[in-house]
Every structure is written in C-alpha cells, then in structure tokens.
PDB file of C-alpha atoms in Angstrom:
ATOM      1  CA  MET A  15     -50.660 -23.783 -62.731  1.00 72.00           C
ATOM      2  CA  TRP A  16     -49.030 -22.426 -65.879  1.00 87.00           C
ATOM      3  CA  VAL A  17     -52.283 -21.436 -67.639  1.00 94.00           C
ATOM      4  CA  SER A  18     -51.569 -17.725 -67.426  1.00 93.00           C
ATOM      5  CA  LEU A  19     -48.150 -18.055 -68.920  1.00 93.00           C
ATOM      6  CA  ALA A  20     -49.478 -20.275 -71.702  1.00 95.00           C
ATOM      7  CA  GLY A  21     -52.242 -17.760 -72.401  1.00 95.00           C
ATOM      8  CA  ALA A  22     -49.733 -14.854 -72.573  1.00 92.00           C
ATOM      9  CA  ILE A  23     -47.481 -16.765 -74.965  1.00 94.00           C
ATOM     10  CA  LEU A  24     -50.406 -17.710 -77.157  1.00 95.00           C
ATOM     11  CA  CYS A  25     -51.546 -14.072 -77.178  1.00 94.00           C
ATOM     12  CA  CYS A  26     -48.084 -12.930 -78.290  1.00 92.00           C
ATOM     13  CA  VAL A  27     -48.050 -15.630 -81.048  1.00 94.00           C
ATOM     14  CA  VAL A  28     -51.457 -14.465 -82.296  1.00 95.00           C
ATOM     15  CA  MET A  29     -50.301 -10.861 -82.238  1.00 94.00           C
ATOM     16  CA  PHE A  30     -47.348 -11.688 -84.507  1.00 94.00           C
ATOM     17  CA  VAL A  31     -49.566 -13.807 -86.849  1.00 96.00           C
ATOM     18  CA  ILE A  32     -52.066 -10.921 -87.261  1.00 96.00           C
ATOM     19  CA  ASN A  33     -49.618  -8.032 -87.651  1.00 95.00           C
ATOM     20  CA  TRP A  34     -45.912  -8.698 -87.015  1.00 92.00           C
ATOM     21  CA  TRP A  35     -44.649  -5.097 -87.132  1.00 94.00           C
ATOM     22  CA  ALA A  36     -47.351  -3.801 -84.735  1.00 95.00           C
ATOM     23  CA  ALA A  37     -46.664  -6.667 -82.386  1.00 94.00           C
ATOM     24  CA  LEU A  38     -42.960  -5.974 -82.461  1.00 95.00           C
ATOM     25  CA  LEU A  39     -43.512  -2.305 -81.832  1.00 96.00           C
ATOM     26  CA  THR A  40     -45.879  -3.089 -78.906  1.00 95.00           C
ATOM     27  CA  ASN A  41     -43.429  -5.504 -77.348  1.00 94.00           C
ATOM     28  CA  VAL A  42     -40.549  -2.939 -77.649  1.00 96.00           C
ATOM     29  CA  ILE A  43     -42.666  -0.274 -75.988  1.00 97.00           C
ATOM     30  CA  VAL A  44     -43.674  -2.607 -73.164  1.00 95.00           C
ATOM     31  CA  LEU A  45     -40.044  -3.758 -72.659  1.00 96.00           C
ATOM     32  CA  GLY A  46     -38.951  -0.081 -72.628  1.00 97.00           C
ATOM     33  CA  LEU A  47     -41.520   0.812 -69.982  1.00 96.00           C
ATOM     34  CA  TYR A  48     -40.532  -2.214 -67.888  1.00 94.00           C
ATOM     35  CA  ILE A  49     -36.799  -1.275 -68.020  1.00 95.00           C
ATOM     36  CA  TYR A  50     -37.647   2.369 -67.186  1.00 94.00           C
ATOM     37  CA  VAL A  51     -39.699   1.458 -64.138  1.00 91.00           C
ATOM     38  CA  SER A  52     -37.124  -1.103 -63.032  1.00 90.00           C
ATOM     39  CA  TYR A  53     -34.417   1.517 -63.347  1.00 92.00           C
ATOM     40  CA  LYS A  54     -36.308   4.272 -61.475  1.00 90.00           C
ATOM     41  CA  LYS A  55     -37.666   2.016 -58.718  1.00 86.00           C
ATOM     42  CA  PRO A  56     -40.376   4.443 -57.619  1.00 84.00           C
ATOM     43  CA  ASP A  57     -41.219   4.386 -53.935  1.00 84.00           C
ATOM     44  CA  VAL A  58     -44.962   3.787 -54.120  1.00 83.00           C
ATOM     45  CA  ASN A  59     -47.418   1.818 -52.051  1.00 83.00           C
ATOM     46  CA  TRP A  60     -50.247   0.567 -54.195  1.00 80.00           C
ATOM     47  CA  GLY A  61     -52.149  -0.760 -51.173  1.00 81.00           C
ATOM     48  CA  SER A  62     -53.310  -4.118 -50.226  1.00 86.00           C
ATOM     49  CA  SER A  63     -55.825  -5.911 -52.393  1.00 89.00           C
ATOM     50  CA  THR A  64     -57.276  -7.664 -49.395  1.00 91.00           C
ATOM     51  CA  GLN A  65     -57.991  -4.329 -47.719  1.00 90.00           C
ATOM     52  CA  ALA A  66     -59.663  -3.043 -50.874  1.00 91.00           C
ATOM     53  CA  LEU A  67     -61.786  -6.182 -51.132  1.00 94.00           C
ATOM     54  CA  THR A  68     -62.765  -5.959 -47.478  1.00 94.00           C
ATOM     55  CA  TYR A  69     -63.808  -2.289 -47.879  1.00 92.00           C
ATOM     56  CA  HIS A  70     -65.741  -3.026 -51.057  1.00 94.00           C
ATOM     57  CA  GLN A  71     -67.578  -5.971 -49.453  1.00 95.00           C
ATOM     58  CA  ALA A  72     -68.393  -3.934 -46.340  1.00 92.00           C
ATOM     59  CA  LEU A  73     -69.723  -1.090 -48.438  1.00 92.00           C
ATOM     60  CA  THR A  74     -71.751  -3.460 -50.631  1.00 92.00           C
ATOM     61  CA  HIS A  75     -73.306  -5.288 -47.708  1.00 89.00           C
ATOM     62  CA  THR A  76     -74.047  -1.995 -45.905  1.00 84.00           C
ATOM     63  CA  LEU A  77     -75.954  -0.780 -48.973  1.00 87.00           C
ATOM     64  CA  HIS A  78     -77.895  -4.055 -49.074  1.00 86.00           C
ATOM     65  CA  LEU A  79     -78.890  -3.554 -45.477  1.00 79.00           C
ATOM     66  CA  SER A  80     -80.762  -0.342 -46.295  1.00 78.00           C
ATOM     67  CA  GLY A  81     -83.453  -2.436 -48.039  1.00 78.00           C
ATOM     68  CA  VAL A  82     -83.983  -4.775 -45.119  1.00 78.00           C
ATOM     69  CA  GLU A  83     -87.228  -4.306 -43.270  1.00 82.00           C
ATOM     70  CA  ASP A  84     -87.138  -3.634 -39.533  1.00 79.00           C
ATOM     71  CA  HIS A  85     -87.674  -6.689 -37.359  1.00 81.00           C
ATOM     72  CA  ILE A  86     -86.987  -7.545 -33.727  1.00 81.00           C
ATOM     73  CA  LYS A  87     -84.342 -10.072 -34.762  1.00 82.00           C
ATOM     74  CA  ASN A  88     -82.301  -7.631 -36.773  1.00 78.00           C
ATOM     75  CA  PHE A  89     -82.609  -4.547 -34.570  1.00 82.00           C
ATOM     76  CA  ARG A  90     -79.282  -2.770 -34.156  1.00 84.00           C
ATOM     77  CA  PRO A  91     -79.267   0.488 -32.136  1.00 87.00           C
ATOM     78  CA  GLN A  92     -77.461   3.388 -33.674  1.00 88.00           C
ATOM     79  CA  CYS A  93     -76.748   6.230 -31.248  1.00 90.00           C
ATOM     80  CA  LEU A  94     -75.226   9.643 -31.733  1.00 92.00           C
ATOM     81  CA  VAL A  95     -74.104  10.589 -28.272  1.00 90.00           C
ATOM     82  CA  MET A  96     -73.344  14.288 -27.703  1.00 90.00           C
ATOM     83  CA  THR A  97     -70.662  13.790 -25.066  1.00 85.00           C
ATOM     84  CA  GLY A  98     -68.444  16.785 -25.453  1.00 82.00           C
ATOM     85  CA  TYR A  99     -64.982  15.336 -24.986  1.00 78.00           C
ATOM     86  CA  PRO A 100     -65.517  11.548 -24.639  1.00 72.00           C
ATOM     87  CA  ASN A 101     -63.462  11.340 -21.429  1.00 80.00           C
ATOM     88  CA  SER A 102     -65.565  14.022 -19.731  1.00 83.00           C
ATOM     89  CA  ARG A 103     -68.730  11.873 -19.434  1.00 88.00           C
ATOM     90  CA  PRO A 104     -67.751   8.229 -18.926  1.00 88.00           C
ATOM     91  CA  ALA A 105     -71.080   7.409 -17.263  1.00 90.00           C
ATOM     92  CA  LEU A 106     -73.008   8.467 -20.444  1.00 91.00           C
ATOM     93  CA  LEU A 107     -70.679   6.351 -22.582  1.00 89.00           C
ATOM     94  CA  ASP A 108     -71.206   3.367 -20.259  1.00 91.00           C
ATOM     95  CA  LEU A 109     -74.944   3.788 -20.472  1.00 91.00           C
ATOM     96  CA  VAL A 110     -75.015   3.841 -24.263  1.00 91.00           C
ATOM     97  CA  HIS A 111     -72.525   0.982 -24.454  1.00 91.00           C
ATOM     98  CA  SER A 112     -74.756  -1.129 -22.244  1.00 92.00           C
ATOM     99  CA  PHE A 113     -77.414  -1.294 -24.971  1.00 87.00           C
ATOM    100  CA  THR A 114     -75.284  -1.099 -28.082  1.00 87.00           C
ATOM    101  CA  LYS A 115     -72.773  -3.705 -26.876  1.00 86.00           C
ATOM    102  CA  ASN A 116     -71.125  -5.323 -29.921  1.00 81.00           C
ATOM    103  CA  VAL A 117     -74.161  -5.187 -32.231  1.00 85.00           C
ATOM    104  CA  GLY A 118     -74.975  -1.506 -32.454  1.00 87.00           C
ATOM    105  CA  LEU A 119     -73.207   1.704 -33.469  1.00 89.00           C
ATOM    106  CA  MET A 120     -72.243   4.477 -31.030  1.00 89.00           C
ATOM    107  CA  ILE A 121     -70.842   7.699 -32.389  1.00 90.00           C
ATOM    108  CA  CYS A 122     -69.505  10.235 -29.893  1.00 88.00           C
ATOM    109  CA  GLY A 123     -70.070  13.838 -30.990  1.00 88.00           C
ATOM    110  CA  HIS A 124     -68.660  17.112 -29.758  1.00 86.00           C
ATOM    111  CA  VAL A 125     -69.950  20.496 -30.830  1.00 85.00           C
ATOM    112  CA  ARG A 126     -67.397  23.203 -31.005  1.00 79.00           C
ATOM    113  CA  ALA A 127     -68.832  26.726 -30.866  1.00 81.00           C
ATOM    114  CA  GLY A 128     -66.952  29.664 -32.333  1.00 81.00           C
ATOM    115  CA  CYS A 129     -65.490  30.825 -35.590  1.00 80.00           C
ATOM    116  CA  ARG A 130     -65.267  28.213 -38.260  1.00 73.00           C
ATOM    117  CA  PRO A 131     -61.643  27.384 -39.065  1.00 67.00           C
ATOM    118  CA  ASN A 132     -60.222  27.175 -42.534  1.00 71.00           C
ATOM    119  CA  PHE A 133     -60.396  23.419 -43.052  1.00 68.00           C
ATOM    120  CA  GLY A 134     -58.403  23.655 -46.293  1.00 68.00           C
ATOM    121  CA  TYR A 135     -55.476  25.196 -44.416  1.00 68.00           C
ATOM    122  CA  LEU A 136     -55.768  22.628 -41.588  1.00 63.00           C
ATOM    123  CA  GLY A 137     -55.703  19.780 -44.093  1.00 64.00           C
ATOM    124  CA  GLN A 138     -52.628  21.139 -45.815  1.00 68.00           C
ATOM    125  CA  SER A 139     -50.798  21.581 -42.542  1.00 65.00           C
ATOM    126  CA  TRP A 140     -51.697  18.047 -41.486  1.00 62.00           C
ATOM    127  CA  VAL A 141     -50.361  16.624 -44.746  1.00 68.00           C
ATOM    128  CA  GLN A 142     -47.157  18.597 -44.364  1.00 71.00           C
ATOM    129  CA  LEU A 143     -46.657  17.127 -40.892  1.00 65.00           C
ATOM    130  CA  GLN A 144     -46.892  13.623 -42.332  1.00 58.00           C
TER     131      GLN A 144
END
C-alpha cells in the first residue's frame, strides 16, 4: 500500500547520496512549481483516464479487426444510407435498421449542393459560441 511513497523517499535519498547540491536544487524547483500551481489554481480539465483508456482500447481492437478474414459468423453489415435529412425518410431508416440491428453500422448521409462554405470560419464561430 505504501510502496510508491517508499520508492519516492528512496529515490530522494539516492539523489542526495549521488549529488547533494543538484538534488537540493531539483527539490527547490519542484517545490516552487508546486507552490506556483497551488497558488494560481488553473481551471483546467485534464480529462478522464477511463475515457482515454476506453478510446484507446476501441481504436486498438478496431485496427485488429481489419486483419480478420470474412466469415458468416463475424459478418457485420456497414451501410452508408443517403437519407437526406434523417427525419425525412423514416421508412428507409427502419429498413436499414432491420438488418443492422445492434451488430452493424448505419451512417446516415446528406449531400448538400451549392457553394462550399468556409469551414475554418464556421469552426471559429462554433468555438466562440462555446
């Protein structure tokens, strides 16, 4: 239970045995940084480690699936459905959902014809709204 603390203390002792003035300088710098961050209290969200682990595992397993040979037992339909607005063709969505169920992938697509917008400007305006 206290292995990490014992390892940290042992590491500090070894630092002082090897070179006492460099160890002292290092500890002063670390203490200064700790006091500075504690004083400033930055409002940051470093994210959840469980979400990062879940994302990494999903990505890793998805990449492993690319090498799996096709077989009737591991068939998973993947459909790109050009629906327009998804609520405009519910029958088409029901049809595709009937064979993808909970094992396949259905992506609803909508093609917008016209001038291409400036996506950089749209992204900046979206961030400003947040």
